[in-house]
Coordinates of C-alpha atoms and ligand atoms in Angstrom, one line a residue:
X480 CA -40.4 -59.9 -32.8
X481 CA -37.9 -57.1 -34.6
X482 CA -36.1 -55.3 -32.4
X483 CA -35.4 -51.7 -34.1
X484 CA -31.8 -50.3 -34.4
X485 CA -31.7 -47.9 -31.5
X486 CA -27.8 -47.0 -31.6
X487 CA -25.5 -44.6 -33.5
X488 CA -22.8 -46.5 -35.1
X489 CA -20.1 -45.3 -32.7
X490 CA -22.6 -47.1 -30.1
X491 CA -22.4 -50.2 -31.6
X492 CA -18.4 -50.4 -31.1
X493 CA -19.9 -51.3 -27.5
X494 CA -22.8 -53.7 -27.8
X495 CA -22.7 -57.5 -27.4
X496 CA -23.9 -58.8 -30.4
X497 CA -27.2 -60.8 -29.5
X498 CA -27.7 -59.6 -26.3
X499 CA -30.5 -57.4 -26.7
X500 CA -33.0 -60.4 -27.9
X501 CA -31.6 -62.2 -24.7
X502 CA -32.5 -59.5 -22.7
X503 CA -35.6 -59.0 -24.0
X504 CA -36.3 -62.8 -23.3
X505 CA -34.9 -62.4 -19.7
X506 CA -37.4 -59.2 -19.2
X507 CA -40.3 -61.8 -20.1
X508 CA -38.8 -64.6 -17.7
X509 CA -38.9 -62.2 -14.7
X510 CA -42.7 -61.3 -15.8
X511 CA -41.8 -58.1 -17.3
X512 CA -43.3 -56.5 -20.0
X513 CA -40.6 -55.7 -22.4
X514 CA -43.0 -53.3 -24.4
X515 CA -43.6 -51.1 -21.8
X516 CA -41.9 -47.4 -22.1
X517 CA -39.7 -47.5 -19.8
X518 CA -38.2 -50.9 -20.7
X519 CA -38.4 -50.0 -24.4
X520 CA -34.9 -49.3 -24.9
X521 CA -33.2 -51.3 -22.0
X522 CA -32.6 -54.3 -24.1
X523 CA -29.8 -51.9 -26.0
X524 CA -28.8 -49.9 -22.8
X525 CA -28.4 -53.5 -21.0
X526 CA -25.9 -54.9 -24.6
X527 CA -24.1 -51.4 -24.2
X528 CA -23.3 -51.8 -20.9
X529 CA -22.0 -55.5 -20.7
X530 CA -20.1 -54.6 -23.8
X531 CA -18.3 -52.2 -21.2
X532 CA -18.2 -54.5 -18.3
X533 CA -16.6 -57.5 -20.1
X534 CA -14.5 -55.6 -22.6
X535 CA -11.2 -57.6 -20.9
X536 CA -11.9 -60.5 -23.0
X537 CA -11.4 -58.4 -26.3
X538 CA -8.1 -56.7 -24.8
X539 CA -4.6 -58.0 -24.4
X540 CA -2.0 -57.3 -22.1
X541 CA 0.3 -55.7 -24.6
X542 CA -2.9 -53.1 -25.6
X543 CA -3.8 -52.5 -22.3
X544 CA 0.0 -51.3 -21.3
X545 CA 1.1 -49.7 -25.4
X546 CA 4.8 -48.8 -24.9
X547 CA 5.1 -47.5 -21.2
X548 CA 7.7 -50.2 -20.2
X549 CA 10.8 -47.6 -19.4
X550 CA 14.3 -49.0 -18.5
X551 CA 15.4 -47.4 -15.2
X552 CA 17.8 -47.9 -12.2
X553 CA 17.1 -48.4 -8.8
X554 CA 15.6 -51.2 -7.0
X555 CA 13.0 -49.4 -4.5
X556 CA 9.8 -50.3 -4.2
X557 CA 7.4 -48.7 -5.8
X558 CA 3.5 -49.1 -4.6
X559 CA 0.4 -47.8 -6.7
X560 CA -2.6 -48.7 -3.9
X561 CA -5.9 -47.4 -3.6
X562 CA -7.0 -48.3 -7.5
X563 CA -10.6 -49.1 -7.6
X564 CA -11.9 -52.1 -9.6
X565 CA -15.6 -53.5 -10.6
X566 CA -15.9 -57.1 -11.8
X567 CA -18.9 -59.5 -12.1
X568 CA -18.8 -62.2 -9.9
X569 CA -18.7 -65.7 -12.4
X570 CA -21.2 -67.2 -9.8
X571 CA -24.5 -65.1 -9.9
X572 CA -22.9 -62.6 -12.3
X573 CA -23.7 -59.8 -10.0
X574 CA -21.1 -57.2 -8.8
X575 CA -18.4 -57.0 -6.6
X576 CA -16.3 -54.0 -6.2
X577 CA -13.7 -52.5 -4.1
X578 CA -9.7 -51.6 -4.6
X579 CA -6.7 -53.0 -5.6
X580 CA -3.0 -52.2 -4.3
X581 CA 0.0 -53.4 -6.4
X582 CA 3.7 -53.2 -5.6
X583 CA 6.7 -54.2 -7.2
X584 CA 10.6 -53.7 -7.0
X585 CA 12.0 -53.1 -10.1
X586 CA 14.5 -55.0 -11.4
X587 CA 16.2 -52.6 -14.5
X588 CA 12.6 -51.9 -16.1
X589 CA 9.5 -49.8 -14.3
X590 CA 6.3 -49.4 -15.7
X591 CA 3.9 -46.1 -16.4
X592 CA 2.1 -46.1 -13.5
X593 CA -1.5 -45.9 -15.0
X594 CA -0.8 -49.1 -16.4
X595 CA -1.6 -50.7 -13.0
X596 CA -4.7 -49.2 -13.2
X597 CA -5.4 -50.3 -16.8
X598 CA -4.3 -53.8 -16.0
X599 CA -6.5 -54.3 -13.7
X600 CA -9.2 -53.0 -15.6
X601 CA -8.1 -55.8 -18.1
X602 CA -8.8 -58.9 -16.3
X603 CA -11.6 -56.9 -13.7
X604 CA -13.7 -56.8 -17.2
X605 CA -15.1 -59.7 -17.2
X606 CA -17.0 -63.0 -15.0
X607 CA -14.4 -63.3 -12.7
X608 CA -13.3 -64.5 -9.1
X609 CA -11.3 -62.2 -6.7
X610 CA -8.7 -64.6 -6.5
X611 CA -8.3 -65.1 -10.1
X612 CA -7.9 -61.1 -10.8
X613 CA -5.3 -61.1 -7.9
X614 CA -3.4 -63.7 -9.3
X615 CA -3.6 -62.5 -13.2
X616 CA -2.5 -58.7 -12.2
X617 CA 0.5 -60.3 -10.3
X618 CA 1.9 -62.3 -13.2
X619 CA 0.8 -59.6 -15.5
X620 CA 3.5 -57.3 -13.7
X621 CA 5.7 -60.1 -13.4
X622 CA 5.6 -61.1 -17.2
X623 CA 6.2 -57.4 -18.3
X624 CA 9.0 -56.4 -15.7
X625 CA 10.6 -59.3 -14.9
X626 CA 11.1 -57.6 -11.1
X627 CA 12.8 -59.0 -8.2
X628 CA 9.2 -59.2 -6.7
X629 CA 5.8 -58.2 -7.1
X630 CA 3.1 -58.2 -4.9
X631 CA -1.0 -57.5 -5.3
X632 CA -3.9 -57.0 -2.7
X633 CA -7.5 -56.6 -3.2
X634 CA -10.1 -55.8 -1.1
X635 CA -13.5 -56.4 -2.3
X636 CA -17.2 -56.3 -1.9
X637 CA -19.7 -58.7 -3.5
X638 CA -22.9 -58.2 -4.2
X639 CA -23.6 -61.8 -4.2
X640 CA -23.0 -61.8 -0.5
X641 CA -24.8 -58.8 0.7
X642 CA -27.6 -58.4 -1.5
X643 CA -29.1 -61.7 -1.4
X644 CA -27.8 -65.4 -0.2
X645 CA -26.1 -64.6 3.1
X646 CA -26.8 -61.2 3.0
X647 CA -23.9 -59.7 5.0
X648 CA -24.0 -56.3 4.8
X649 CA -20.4 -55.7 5.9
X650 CA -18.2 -58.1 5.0
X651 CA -15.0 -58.1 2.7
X652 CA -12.6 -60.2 1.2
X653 CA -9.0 -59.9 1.1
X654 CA -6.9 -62.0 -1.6
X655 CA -2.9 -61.5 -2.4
X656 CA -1.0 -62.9 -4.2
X657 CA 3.3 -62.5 -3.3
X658 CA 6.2 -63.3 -6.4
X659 CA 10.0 -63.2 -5.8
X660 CA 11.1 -61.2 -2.8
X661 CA 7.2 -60.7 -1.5
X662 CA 7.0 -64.1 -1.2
X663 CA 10.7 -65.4 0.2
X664 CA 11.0 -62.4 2.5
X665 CA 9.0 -61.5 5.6
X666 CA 10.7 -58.0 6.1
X667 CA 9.2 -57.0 2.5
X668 CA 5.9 -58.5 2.8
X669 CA 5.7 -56.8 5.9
X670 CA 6.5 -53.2 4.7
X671 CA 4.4 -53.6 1.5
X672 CA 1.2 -54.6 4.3
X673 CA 1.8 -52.0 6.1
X674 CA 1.7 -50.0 3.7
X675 CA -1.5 -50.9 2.0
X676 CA -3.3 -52.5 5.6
X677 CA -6.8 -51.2 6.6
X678 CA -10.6 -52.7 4.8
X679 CA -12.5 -51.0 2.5
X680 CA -15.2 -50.7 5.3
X681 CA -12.9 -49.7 7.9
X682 CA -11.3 -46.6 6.4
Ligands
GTP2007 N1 -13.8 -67.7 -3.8 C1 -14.7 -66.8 -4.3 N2 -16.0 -67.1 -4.2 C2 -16.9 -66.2 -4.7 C3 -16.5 -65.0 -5.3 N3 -17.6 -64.4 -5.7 C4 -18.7 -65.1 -5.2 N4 -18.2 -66.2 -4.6 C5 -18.9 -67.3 -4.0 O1 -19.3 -68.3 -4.9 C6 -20.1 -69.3 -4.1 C7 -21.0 -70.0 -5.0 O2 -21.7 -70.9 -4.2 P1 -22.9 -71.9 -4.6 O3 -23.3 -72.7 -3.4 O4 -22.5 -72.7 -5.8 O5 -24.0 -70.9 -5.0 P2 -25.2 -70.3 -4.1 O6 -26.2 -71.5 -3.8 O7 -25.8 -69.2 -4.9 O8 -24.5 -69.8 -2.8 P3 -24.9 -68.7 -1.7 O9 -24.2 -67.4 -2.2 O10 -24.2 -69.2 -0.4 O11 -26.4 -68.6 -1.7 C8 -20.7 -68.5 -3.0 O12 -20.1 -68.9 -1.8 C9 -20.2 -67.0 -3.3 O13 -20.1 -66.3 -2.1 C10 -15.1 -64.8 -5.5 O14 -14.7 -63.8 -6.0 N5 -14.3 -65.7 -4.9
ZN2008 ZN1 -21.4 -64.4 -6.7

């Protein structure tokens, strides 16, 4: 079957190439019919938006954070929390969601603080694992920085978990990962928990 162009060319930045015939194949698998009207353009809405959701894989590190590297006294620490992520879970590739919290004490060099959020935007666009995007936005900070320690916590929902399989409703999972001082000293881990403690559901 042709599938018709349905997108501007500004759309098409977006798409996945190939992924509207796949999805019109998936609509059949699940006894859809992918001719009805309300399905008709899903196959391009469904390319669009899985261009957006895994557009990590097309980034680097360097675009995500441009020039905002800033040299700078001081060696406080600084703590961006609260920044909402959405990933895909590699497993079922269904969603899990929830916030991240990153600290770091800076070591001659700070970074423009929506770069947190952008970097972890970077590595939540794509299949991924909680762990995984905890770890990458920790040695993301570290690589850029070079701080005396850096330290990142997510709290997240998945989808996978709630919506079907176990179907907990009301769990969440915490992963952190701990560099330089986070990790050799209790007194710092401590203040940076503290700071960020309390669940997604319990707020
Ligand atoms: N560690 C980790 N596991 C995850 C994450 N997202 C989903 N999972 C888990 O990946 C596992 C995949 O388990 P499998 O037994 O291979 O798949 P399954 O039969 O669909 O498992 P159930 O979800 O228990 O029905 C499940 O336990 C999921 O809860 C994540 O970010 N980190
Ligand atoms: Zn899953």
């Amino acid at each position: 079957m042709t599938i018709e162009p349905l997108i501007s060319a500004a759309d098409e930045k977006q798409e996945v190439p190939g992924l509207r015939a796949l999805t019109q194949d998936w609509l059949g698998a699940i006894g859809e019919d992918p001719e009805r009207e309300g399905l008709l353009k899903t196959p391009h809405r469904v390319a669009k938006a899985w261009g957006f959701l895994t557009a990590g894989y097309h980034k680097s590190l360097q675009e995500a954070v441009g020039d905002a590297v800033f040299e700078a006294d001081g060696s406080e620490m600084v703590i961006v929390k609260d920044i909402e992520f959405y990933s895909m879970c590699e497993h079922h590739m269904l969603p899990f969601y929830g916030r991240a919290h990153i600290a770091y004490i800076p070591d001659g060099k700070i970074l423009g603080l929506s770069k947190f959020a952008r970097i972890v935007d970077l590595y939540s666009r794509r299949l991924q694992v909680q762990e995984r995007i905890t770890t990458q936005v920790a040695d993301a900070v570290q690589e850029l920085l070079a701080p005396r320690g850096v330290a990142v916590m997510m709290e997240g929902v998945h989808l996978c978990m709630a919506m079907r399989g176990v179907q907990k409703q009301n769990s969440s999972t915490s992963t952190s990962a701990m560099r330089g001082l986070f990790k050799s000293d209790a007194r710092t881990r401590a203040e940076f928990m503290s700071a960020v403690q309390g669940t997604l559901r319990g707020r």
